[in-house]
Coordinates of C-alpha atoms (C1' of nucleotides) in Angstrom, one line a residue:
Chain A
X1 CA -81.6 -165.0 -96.0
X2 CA -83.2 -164.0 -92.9
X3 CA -82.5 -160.2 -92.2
X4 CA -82.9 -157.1 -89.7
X5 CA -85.9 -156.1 -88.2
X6 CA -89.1 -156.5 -89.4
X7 CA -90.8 -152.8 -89.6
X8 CA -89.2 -150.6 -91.5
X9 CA -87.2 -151.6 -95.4
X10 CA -84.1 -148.9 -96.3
X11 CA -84.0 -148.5 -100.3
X12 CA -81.2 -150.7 -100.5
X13 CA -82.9 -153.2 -99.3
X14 CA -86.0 -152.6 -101.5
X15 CA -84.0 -153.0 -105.0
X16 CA -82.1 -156.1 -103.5
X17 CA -85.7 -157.1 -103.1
X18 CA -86.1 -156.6 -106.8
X19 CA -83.2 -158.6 -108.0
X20 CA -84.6 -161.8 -106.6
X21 CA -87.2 -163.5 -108.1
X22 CA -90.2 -164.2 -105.9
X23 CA -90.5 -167.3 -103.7
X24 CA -93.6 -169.5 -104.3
X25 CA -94.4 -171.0 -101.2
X26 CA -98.3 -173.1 -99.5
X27 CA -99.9 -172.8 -96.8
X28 CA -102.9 -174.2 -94.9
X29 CA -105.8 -172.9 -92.9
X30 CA -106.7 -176.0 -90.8
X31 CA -109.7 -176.1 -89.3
X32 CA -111.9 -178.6 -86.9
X33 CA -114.3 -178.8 -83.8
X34 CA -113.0 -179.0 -80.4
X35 CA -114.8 -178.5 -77.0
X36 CA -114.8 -175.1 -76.1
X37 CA -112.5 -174.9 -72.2
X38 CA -115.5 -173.3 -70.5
X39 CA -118.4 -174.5 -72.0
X40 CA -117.8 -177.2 -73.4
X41 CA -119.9 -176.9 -76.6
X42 CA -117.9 -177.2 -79.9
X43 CA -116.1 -174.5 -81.5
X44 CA -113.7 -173.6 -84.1
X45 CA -109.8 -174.7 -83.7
X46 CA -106.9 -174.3 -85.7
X47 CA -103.4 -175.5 -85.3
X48 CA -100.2 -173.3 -86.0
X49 CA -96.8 -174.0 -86.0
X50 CA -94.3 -171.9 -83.9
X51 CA -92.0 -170.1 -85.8
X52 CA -88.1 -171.2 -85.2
X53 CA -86.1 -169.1 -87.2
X54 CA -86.2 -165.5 -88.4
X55 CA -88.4 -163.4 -89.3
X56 CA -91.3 -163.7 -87.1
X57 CA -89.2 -165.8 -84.5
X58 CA -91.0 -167.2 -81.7
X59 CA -94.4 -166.0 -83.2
X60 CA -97.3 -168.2 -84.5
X61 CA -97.7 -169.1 -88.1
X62 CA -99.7 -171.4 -90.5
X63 CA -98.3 -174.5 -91.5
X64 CA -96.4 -174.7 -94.6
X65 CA -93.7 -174.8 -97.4
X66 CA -92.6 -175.0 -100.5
X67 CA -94.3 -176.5 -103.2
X68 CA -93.3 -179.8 -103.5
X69 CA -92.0 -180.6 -107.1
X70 CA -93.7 -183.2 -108.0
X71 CA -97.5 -182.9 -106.9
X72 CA -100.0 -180.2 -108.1
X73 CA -101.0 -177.8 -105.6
X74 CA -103.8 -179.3 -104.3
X75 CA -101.4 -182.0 -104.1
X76 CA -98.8 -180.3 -102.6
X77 CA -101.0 -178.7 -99.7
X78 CA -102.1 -182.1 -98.7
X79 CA -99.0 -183.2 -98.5
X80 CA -97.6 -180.6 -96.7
X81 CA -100.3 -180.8 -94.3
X82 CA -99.7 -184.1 -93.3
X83 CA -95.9 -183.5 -92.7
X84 CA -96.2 -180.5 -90.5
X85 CA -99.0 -181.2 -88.4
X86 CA -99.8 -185.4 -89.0
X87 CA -103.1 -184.6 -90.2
X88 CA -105.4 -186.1 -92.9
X89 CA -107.9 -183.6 -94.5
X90 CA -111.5 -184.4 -94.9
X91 CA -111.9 -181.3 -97.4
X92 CA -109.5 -179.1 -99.3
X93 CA -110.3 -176.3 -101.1
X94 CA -107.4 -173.5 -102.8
X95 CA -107.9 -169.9 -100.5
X96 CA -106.5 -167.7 -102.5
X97 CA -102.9 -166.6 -103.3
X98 CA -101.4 -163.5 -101.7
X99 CA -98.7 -161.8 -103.5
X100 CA -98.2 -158.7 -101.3
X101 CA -94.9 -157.0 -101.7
X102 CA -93.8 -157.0 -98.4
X103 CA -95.5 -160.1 -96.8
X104 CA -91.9 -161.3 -95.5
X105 CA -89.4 -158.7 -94.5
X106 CA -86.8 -160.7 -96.7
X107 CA -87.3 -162.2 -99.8
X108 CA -90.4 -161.4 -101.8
X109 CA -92.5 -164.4 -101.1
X110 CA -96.0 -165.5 -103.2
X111 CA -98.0 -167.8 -100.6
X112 CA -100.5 -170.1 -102.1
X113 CA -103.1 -170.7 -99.7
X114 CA -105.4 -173.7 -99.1
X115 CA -108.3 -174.6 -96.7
X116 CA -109.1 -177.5 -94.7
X117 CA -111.7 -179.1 -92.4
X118 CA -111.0 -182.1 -90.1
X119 CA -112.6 -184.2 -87.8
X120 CA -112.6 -183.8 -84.1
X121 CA -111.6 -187.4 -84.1
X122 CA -108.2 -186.6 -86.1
X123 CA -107.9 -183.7 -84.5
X124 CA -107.6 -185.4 -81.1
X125 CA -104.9 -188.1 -82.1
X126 CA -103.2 -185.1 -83.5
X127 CA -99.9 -184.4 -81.5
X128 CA -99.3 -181.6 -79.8
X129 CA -95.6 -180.3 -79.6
X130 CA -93.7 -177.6 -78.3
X131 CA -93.9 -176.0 -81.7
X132 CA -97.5 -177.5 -82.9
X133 CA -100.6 -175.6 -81.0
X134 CA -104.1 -175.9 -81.7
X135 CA -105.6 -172.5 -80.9
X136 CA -109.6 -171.4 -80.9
X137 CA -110.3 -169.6 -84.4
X138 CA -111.8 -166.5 -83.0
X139 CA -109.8 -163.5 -81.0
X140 CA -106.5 -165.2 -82.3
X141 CA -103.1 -163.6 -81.4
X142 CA -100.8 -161.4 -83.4
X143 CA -99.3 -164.2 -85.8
X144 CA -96.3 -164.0 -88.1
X145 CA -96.4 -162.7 -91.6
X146 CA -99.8 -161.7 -92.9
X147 CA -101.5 -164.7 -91.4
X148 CA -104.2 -163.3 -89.1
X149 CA -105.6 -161.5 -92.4
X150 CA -105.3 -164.8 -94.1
X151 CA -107.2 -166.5 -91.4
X152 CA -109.6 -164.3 -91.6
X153 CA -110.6 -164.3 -95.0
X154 CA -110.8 -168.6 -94.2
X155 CA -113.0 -167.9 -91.7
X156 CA -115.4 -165.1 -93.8
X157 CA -114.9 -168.0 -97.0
X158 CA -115.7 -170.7 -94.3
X159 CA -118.9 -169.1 -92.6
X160 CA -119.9 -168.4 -96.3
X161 CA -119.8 -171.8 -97.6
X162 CA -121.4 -173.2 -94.6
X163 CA -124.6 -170.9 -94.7
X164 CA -125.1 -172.0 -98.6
X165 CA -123.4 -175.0 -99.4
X166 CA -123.2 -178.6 -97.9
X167 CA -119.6 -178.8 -96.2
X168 CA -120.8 -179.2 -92.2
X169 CA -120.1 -182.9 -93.1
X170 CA -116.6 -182.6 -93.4
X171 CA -116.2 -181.7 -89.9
X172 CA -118.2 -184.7 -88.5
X173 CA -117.3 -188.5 -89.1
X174 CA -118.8 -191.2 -90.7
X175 CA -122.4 -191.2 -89.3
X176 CA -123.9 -188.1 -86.8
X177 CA -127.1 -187.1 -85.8
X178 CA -128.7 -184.4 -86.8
X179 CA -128.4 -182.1 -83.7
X180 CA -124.6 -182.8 -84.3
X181 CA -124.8 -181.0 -88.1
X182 CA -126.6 -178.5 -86.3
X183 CA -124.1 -178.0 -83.7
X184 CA -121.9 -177.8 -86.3
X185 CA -123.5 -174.9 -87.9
X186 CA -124.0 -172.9 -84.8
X187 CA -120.4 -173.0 -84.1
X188 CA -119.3 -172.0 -87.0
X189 CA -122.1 -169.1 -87.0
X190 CA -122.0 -168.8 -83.8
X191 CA -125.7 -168.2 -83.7
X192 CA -128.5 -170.6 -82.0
X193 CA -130.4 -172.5 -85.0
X194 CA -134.3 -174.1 -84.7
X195 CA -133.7 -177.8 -84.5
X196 CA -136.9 -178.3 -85.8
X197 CA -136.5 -176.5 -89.1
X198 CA -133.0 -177.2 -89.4
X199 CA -133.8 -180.5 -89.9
X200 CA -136.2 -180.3 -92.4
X201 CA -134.0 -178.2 -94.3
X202 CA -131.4 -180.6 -94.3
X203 CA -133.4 -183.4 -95.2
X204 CA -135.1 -182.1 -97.6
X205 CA -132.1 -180.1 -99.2
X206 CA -128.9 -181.9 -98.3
X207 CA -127.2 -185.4 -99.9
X208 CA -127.6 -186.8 -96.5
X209 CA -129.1 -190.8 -96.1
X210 CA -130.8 -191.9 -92.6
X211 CA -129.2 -195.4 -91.1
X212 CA -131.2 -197.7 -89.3
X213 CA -128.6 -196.6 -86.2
X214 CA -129.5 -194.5 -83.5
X215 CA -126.9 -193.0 -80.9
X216 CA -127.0 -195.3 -77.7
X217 CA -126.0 -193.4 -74.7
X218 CA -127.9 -190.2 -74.6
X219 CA -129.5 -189.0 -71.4
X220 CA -132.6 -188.9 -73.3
X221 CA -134.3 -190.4 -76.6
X222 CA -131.8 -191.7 -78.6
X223 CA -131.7 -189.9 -82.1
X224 CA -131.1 -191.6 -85.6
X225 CA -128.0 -191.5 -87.2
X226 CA -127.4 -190.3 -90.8
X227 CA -124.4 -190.5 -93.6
X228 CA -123.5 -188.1 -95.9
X229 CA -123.3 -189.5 -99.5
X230 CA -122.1 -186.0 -101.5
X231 CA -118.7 -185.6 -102.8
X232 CA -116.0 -186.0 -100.2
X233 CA -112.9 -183.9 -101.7
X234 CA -113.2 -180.2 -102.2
X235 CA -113.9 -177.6 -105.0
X236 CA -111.7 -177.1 -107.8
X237 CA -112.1 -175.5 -111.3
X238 CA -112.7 -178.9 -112.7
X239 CA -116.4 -179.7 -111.3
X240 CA -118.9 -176.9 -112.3
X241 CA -121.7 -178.1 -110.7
X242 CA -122.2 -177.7 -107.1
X243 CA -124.0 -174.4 -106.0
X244 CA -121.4 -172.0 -104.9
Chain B
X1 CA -86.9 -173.0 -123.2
X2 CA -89.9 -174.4 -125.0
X3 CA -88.8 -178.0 -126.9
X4 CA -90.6 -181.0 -129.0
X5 CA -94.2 -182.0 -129.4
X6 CA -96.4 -180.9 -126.7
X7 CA -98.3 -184.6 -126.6
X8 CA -95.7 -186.7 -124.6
X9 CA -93.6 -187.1 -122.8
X10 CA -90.1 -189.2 -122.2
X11 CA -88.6 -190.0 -118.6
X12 CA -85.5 -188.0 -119.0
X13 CA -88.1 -185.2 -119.7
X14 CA -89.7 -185.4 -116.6
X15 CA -86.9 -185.5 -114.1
X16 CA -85.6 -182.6 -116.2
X17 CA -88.7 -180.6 -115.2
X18 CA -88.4 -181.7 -111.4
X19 CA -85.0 -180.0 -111.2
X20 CA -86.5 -176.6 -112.6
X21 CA -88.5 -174.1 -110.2
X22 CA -91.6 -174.4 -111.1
X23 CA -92.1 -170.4 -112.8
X24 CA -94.5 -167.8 -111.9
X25 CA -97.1 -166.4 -114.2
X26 CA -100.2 -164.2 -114.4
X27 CA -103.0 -164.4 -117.0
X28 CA -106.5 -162.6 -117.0
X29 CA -109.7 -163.7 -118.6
X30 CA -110.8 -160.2 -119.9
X31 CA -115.2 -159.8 -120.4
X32 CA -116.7 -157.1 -122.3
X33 CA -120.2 -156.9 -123.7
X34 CA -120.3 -156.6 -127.4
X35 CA -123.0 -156.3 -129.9
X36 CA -123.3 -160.1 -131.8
X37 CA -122.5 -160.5 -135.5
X38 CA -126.4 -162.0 -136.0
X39 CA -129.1 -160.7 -133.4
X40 CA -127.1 -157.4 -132.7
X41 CA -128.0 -158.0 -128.8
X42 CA -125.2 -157.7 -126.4
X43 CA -123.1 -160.9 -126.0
X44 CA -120.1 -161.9 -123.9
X45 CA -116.9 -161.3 -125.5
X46 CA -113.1 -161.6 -124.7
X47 CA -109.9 -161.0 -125.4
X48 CA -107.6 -163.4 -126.5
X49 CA -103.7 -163.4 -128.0
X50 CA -102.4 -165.6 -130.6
X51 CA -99.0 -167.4 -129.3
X52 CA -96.0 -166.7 -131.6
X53 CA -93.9 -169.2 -130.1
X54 CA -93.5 -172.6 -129.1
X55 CA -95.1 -174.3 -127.2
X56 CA -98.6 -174.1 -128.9
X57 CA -97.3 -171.7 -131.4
X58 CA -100.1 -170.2 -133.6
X59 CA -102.9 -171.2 -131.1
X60 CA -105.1 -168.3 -128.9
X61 CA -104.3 -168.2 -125.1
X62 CA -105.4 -166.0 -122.6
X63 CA -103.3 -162.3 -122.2
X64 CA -100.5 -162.9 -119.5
X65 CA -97.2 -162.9 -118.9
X66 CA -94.3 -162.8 -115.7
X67 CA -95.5 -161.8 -112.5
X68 CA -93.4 -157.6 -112.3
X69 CA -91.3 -157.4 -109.6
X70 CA -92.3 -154.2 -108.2
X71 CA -96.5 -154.4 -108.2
X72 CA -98.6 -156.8 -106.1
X73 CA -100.2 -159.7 -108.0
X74 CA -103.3 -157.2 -108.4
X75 CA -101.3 -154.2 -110.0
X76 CA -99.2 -156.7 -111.7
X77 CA -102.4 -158.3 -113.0
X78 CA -103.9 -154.8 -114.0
X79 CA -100.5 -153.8 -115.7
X80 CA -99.9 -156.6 -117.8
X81 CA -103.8 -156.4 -119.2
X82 CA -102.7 -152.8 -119.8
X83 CA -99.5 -153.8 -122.1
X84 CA -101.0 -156.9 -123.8
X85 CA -104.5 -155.8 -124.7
X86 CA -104.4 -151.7 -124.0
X87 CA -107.8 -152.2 -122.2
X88 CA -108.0 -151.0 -118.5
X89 CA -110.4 -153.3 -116.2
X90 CA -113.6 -151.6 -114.9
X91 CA -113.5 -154.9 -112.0
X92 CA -110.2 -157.1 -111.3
X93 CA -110.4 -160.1 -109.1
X94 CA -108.5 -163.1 -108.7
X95 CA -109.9 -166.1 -110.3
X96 CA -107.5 -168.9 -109.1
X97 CA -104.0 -170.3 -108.8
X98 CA -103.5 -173.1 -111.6
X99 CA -100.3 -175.6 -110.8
X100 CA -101.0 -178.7 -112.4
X101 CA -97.8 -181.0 -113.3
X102 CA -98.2 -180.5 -117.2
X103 CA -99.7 -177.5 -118.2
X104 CA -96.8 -176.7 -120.1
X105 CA -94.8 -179.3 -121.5
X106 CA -91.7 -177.2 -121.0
X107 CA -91.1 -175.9 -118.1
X108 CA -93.5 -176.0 -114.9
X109 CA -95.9 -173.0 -114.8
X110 CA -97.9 -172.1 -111.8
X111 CA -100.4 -169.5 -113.1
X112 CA -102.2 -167.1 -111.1
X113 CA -105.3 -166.0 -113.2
X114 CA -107.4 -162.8 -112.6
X115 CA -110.8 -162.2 -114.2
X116 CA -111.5 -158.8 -115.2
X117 CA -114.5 -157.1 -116.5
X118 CA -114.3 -153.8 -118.9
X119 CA -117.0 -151.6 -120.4
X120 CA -118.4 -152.1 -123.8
X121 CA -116.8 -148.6 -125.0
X122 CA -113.3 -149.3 -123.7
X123 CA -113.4 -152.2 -125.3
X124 CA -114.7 -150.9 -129.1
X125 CA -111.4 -148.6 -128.1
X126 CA -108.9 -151.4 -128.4
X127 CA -107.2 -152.2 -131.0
X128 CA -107.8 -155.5 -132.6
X129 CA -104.2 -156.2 -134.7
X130 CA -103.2 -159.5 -135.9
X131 CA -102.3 -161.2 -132.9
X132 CA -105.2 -159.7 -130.5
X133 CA -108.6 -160.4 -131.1
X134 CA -112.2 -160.9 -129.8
X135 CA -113.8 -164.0 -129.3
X136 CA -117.3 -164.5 -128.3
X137 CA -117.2 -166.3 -124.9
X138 CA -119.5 -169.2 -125.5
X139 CA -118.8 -172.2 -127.6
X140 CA -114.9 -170.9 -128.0
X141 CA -112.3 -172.8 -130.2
X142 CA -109.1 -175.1 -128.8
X143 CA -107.0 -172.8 -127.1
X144 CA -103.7 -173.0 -125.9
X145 CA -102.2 -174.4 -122.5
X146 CA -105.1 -175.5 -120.2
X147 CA -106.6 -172.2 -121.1
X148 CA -110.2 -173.6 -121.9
X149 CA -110.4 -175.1 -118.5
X150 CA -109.6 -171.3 -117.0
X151 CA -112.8 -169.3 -119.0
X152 CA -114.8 -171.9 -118.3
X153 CA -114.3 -171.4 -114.5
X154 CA -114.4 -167.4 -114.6
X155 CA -117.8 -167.9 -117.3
X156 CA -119.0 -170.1 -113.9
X157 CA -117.6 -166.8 -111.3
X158 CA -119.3 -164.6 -113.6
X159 CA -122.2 -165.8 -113.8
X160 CA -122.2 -166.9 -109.9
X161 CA -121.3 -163.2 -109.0
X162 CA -123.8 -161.6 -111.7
X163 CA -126.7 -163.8 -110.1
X164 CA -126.1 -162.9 -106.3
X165 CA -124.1 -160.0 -106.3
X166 CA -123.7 -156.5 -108.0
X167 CA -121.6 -156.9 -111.1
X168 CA -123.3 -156.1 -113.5
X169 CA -122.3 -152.6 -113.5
X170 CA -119.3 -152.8 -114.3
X171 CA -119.3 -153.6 -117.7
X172 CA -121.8 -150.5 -118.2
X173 CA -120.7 -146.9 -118.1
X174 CA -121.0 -144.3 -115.9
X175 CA -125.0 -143.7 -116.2
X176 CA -127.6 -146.5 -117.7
X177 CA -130.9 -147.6 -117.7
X178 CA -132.4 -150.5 -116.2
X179 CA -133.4 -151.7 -119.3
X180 CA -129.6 -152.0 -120.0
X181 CA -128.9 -153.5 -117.0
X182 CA -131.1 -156.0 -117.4
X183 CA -129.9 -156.8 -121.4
X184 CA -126.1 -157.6 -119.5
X185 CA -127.8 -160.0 -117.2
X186 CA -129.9 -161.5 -119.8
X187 CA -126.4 -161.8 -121.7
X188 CA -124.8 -163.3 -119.3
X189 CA -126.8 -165.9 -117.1
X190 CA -128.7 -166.7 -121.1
X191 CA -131.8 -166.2 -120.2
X192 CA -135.2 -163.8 -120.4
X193 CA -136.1 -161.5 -117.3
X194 CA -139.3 -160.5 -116.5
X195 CA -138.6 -156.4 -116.5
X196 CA -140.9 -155.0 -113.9
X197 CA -139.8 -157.5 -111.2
X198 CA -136.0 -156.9 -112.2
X199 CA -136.4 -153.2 -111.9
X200 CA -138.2 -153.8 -108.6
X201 CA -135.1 -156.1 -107.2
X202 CA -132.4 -153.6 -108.6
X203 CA -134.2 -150.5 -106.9
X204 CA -134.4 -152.5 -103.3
X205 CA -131.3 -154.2 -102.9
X206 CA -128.4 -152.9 -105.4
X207 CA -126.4 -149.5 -104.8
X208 CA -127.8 -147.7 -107.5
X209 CA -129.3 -144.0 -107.5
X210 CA -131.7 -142.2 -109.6
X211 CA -130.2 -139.5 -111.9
X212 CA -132.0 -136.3 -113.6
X213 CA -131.2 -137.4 -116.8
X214 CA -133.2 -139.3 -119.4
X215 CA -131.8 -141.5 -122.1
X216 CA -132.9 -139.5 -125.3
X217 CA -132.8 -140.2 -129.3
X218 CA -134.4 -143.7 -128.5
X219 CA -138.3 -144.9 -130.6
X220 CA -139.7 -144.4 -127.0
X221 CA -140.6 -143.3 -124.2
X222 CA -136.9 -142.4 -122.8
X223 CA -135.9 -144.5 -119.9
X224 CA -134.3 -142.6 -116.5
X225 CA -130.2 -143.0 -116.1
X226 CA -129.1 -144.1 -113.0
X227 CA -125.8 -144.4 -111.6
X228 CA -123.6 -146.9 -109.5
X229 CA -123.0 -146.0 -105.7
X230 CA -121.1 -149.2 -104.9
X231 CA -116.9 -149.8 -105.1
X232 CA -115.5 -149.6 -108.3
X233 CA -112.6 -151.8 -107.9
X234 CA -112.7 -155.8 -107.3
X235 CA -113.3 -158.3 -104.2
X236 CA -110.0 -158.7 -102.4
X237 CA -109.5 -160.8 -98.5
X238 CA -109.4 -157.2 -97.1
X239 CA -112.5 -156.5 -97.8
X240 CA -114.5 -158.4 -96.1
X241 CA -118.5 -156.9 -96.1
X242 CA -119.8 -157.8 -99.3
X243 CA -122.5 -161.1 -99.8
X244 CA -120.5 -163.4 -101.3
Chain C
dC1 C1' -144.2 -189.7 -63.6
dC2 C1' -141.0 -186.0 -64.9
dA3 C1' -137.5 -183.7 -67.6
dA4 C1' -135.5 -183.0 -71.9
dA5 C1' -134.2 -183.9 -76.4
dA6 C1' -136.2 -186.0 -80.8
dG7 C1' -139.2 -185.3 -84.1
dT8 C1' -143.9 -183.5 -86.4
dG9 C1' -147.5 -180.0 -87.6
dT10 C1' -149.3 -175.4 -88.2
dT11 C1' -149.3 -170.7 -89.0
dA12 C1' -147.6 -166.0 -90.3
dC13 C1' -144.7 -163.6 -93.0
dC14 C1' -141.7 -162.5 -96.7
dT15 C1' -140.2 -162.5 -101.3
dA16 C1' -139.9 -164.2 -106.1
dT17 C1' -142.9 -164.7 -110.1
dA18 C1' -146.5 -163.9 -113.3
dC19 C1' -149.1 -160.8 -115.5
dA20 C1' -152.6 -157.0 -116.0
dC21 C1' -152.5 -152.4 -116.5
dC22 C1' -151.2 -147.3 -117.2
dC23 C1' -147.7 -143.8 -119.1
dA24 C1' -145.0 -141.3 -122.4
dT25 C1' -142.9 -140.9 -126.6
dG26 C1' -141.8 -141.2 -132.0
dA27 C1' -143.7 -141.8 -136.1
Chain D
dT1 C1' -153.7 -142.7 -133.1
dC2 C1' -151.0 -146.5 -132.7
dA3 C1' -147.2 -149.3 -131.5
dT4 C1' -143.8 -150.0 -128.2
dG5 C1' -140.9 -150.0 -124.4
dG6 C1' -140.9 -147.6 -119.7
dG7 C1' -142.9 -148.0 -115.4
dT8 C1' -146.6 -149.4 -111.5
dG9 C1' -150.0 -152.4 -109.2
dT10 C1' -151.5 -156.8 -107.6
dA11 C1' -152.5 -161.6 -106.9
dT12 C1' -150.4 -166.0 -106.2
dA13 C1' -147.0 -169.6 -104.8
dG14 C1' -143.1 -171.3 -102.4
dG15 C1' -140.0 -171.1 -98.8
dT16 C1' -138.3 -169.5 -94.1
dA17 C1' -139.0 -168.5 -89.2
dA18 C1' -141.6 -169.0 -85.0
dC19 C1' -143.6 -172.0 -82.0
dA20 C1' -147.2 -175.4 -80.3
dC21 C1' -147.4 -180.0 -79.9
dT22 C1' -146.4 -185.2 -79.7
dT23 C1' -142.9 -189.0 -79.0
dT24 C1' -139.4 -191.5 -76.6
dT25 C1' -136.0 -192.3 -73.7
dG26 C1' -133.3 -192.1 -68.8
dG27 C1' -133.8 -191.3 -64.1

DNA sequence: CCAAAAGTGTTACCTATACACCCATGA
DNA sequence: TCATGGGTGTATAGGTAACACTTTTGG
C-alpha cells in the first residue's frame, strides 16, 4: 500500500486515489508536564511514536490507528492511547477531524483526532522505547503526515481552554497547591501569572475544595493542599453546560 | 442495506455490524434567519430533508450524504449542502465527528457534521419541495438518527460563537444596520439588548466599517449601513488568529 | 533573625450596564 | 408637532491587574 516518494502525485496515481474509498483512521495529541532540561520548571511534553514503515519512515508521528470496531470514538482513542504509548488519560476531548486530500501520499486517509492531558506522575512510569519519545511541545521537529499542523491547532485549542475554562486540574494529581495550578498555567501560557490574584480567582471561580493537608517538605511555609471536585472526563456533545 | 425495526437489536445483528467498516458520512446543520409565523421578528430557522428510505423512513434528518472523493471534507461539506438544499453557506465550519456504536441500526456510520450559516435572502431563494423544508430551530420535532443530539450542539456553537466572536454577520447581507445586527443576536442568544451599549461594543471591537449609505423607505429616521471587513469563510486549524 | 514563599488587603483602572438625553425622519 | 427608532453622553458597579503588606516556615 505504501508507495513512491512522498512530494509529488502523477495523474495515475491521483484517479487510483479516487477508486479507493477513504481510510478512517484516530489519533492522539498527548499532552503533560515535565521538567524543563535547563530550567527545570514545568513545561509542555508530548510523546510520538517513530514511524517504522513507509511513508514518513523514520520520521515522528502521533500515536494512533484504526478505529477499533467495537468502541465509540471517544472510546476507541482511549483505547488506542493506552496500547501505543501505556498511558491512562486524565481528560479526552475530540480535536477535530482532518480530511485533506493528500494527508498520506497513498491512500486517502480521514484522521479523527483527539486530545489528552496526563499527569506528570503517569507520564514518568511511561516507557520510553526506541520508537516511543516524549518531546517538549514547543519548536517541535518536522513530523510525518500533517501532524505538526495538527499539533498546533492542540496547542492553540489547549492554551484556549486553559485561559477560560477549568482543565489545569487534569494535568496535576489528586491534591496540589495552589502555586502548582498556577505553575500549570504559566507553562502552558508561558507567561508569569500574580500568585496573589491567581488565587483568588481560582477560589472564588473554580470547583476546587481546600484539604486540611499542607505540603510538608518545602524550603519555606508549607502551603495547603486542595482537590478538584468538577467533572473528571472531557467535553462531548452530550453535556451543554460547562462554559466553553 | 437498511433492515428491521430500528428499536433492537439481536446478537447475530451485532457481530454482523462488527465485520462491516464502519462508513463515512457528512451532514450539515444549515441556520438562516427567517421572519416567524406570529411576531414577524427574525427567528432561527433550518433546513431539514425528509428520509424516503429505511431506516427512519418518513422522519426529517439533517441534509448529508457520502463524503466525494475528490473535495476535502470542507468542499465536500459545501458541495453536498449545494445538491441537497441548493443553498450556498455564507460560514462553513466543522461541528464534530459523531461515531457512536448505534446511530444507525444498519450499518455503522461515523458522521462528520458541519454547521453552516446562510443569509436570510439566499434562504427565501430555496426551494421548499416536498421532501425539503424549514423548521424553526427551537423546540424542533423527533428527528431521525441521533440528529436532535447534533442541532442541539451547533444551537450551543452558535450561540457560543455569536456571544464572543463575530458571526453574526454572516447571516446578514452585504450592507446592514446595527439595528439589524442586533435583531440576529437578539434571535439567537433569546434575549433583549440594550441598543446604545451594543452599538458602542460593535463599533470598538468587531471588523465593521461605516458606509455612505442610509437605509431608506423605513417610518424613521434612516439608520447608516455598514459593511463586514472580517473573512468570509469559516474557522479552520490553519487559521489560527481568531479569539476563540 | 533573615530569606522567601504563602496568603491578605487596598487601590487604580477598565469595561459592561443602565438610563437620560438629543437627533432626524414620516406621517 | 408628535411618535419613534437612531444615535450620543454619563454615572455606576463589578471585575482585573498592580503591588504593599502580613504570616509562617527552614536555615
Amino acid at each position: 500500500m505504501a508507495v513512491a516518494g512522498a512530494t509529488s502525485f502523477s495523474a495515475a496515481n491521483i484517479s487510483e486515489r479516487a477508486a479507493l474509498p477513504p481510510a478512517l483512521a484516530l489519533s492522539t495529541v498527548i499532552f503533560a508536564l515535565r521538567p524543563s532540561e535547563n530550567s527545570g520548571r514545568p513545561t509542555l511534553w508530548l510523546p510520538l511514536v517513530r514511524r517504522i514503515r513507509e511513508p514518513f519512515k523514520d520520521l515522528w508521528a502521533l500515536p494512533g490507528g484504526p478505529l477499533t470496531q467495537a468502541d465509540s470514538l471517544q472510546d476507541a482513542a482511549a483505547r488506542n492511547l493506552q496500547e501505543t504509548t501505556g498511558l491512562a488519560p486524565n481528560y479526552l476531548e475530540q480535536l477535530y477531524a482532518f480530511g485533506g486530500l493528500h494527508r498520506s501520499p497513498s491512500q486517502r486517509v480521514v484522521s479523527i483526532v483527539y486530545w489528552a492531558l496526563v499527569q506528570s506522575t503517569q507520564a514518568d512510569l511511561a516507557q520510553e522505547t526506541e520508537n516511543v519519545k516524549w518531546f517538549r511541545a514547543d519548536g517541535l521537529q518536522e513530523l510525518a503526515f500533517d501532524h505538526n499542523e495538527i499539533v498546533d491547532y492542540a496547542l492553540w485549542r489547549l492554551r484556549n481552554k486553559m485561559a477560560y475554562g477549568s482543565i489545569a486540574y487534569h494535568l496535576l494529581g489528586e491534591t496540589f497547591t495552589l502555586a502548582q495550578v498556577r505553575e500549570v498555567y504559566e507553562a502552558v501560557l508561558n507567561r508569569s501569572i500574580d500568585p496573589a490574584n491567581f488565587r483568588r480567582q481560582l477560589k472564588q471561580a473554580a470547583h476546587i475544595e481546600a484539604t486540611d493537608e499542607f505540603l510538608q517538605g518545602g524550603k519555606h511555609r508549607p502551603p495547603r493542599l486542595y482537590r478538584y471536585t468538577g467533572e473528571r472526563q472531557g467535553e462531548q456533545p452530550g453535556s451543554l453546560f460547562s462554559a466553553h
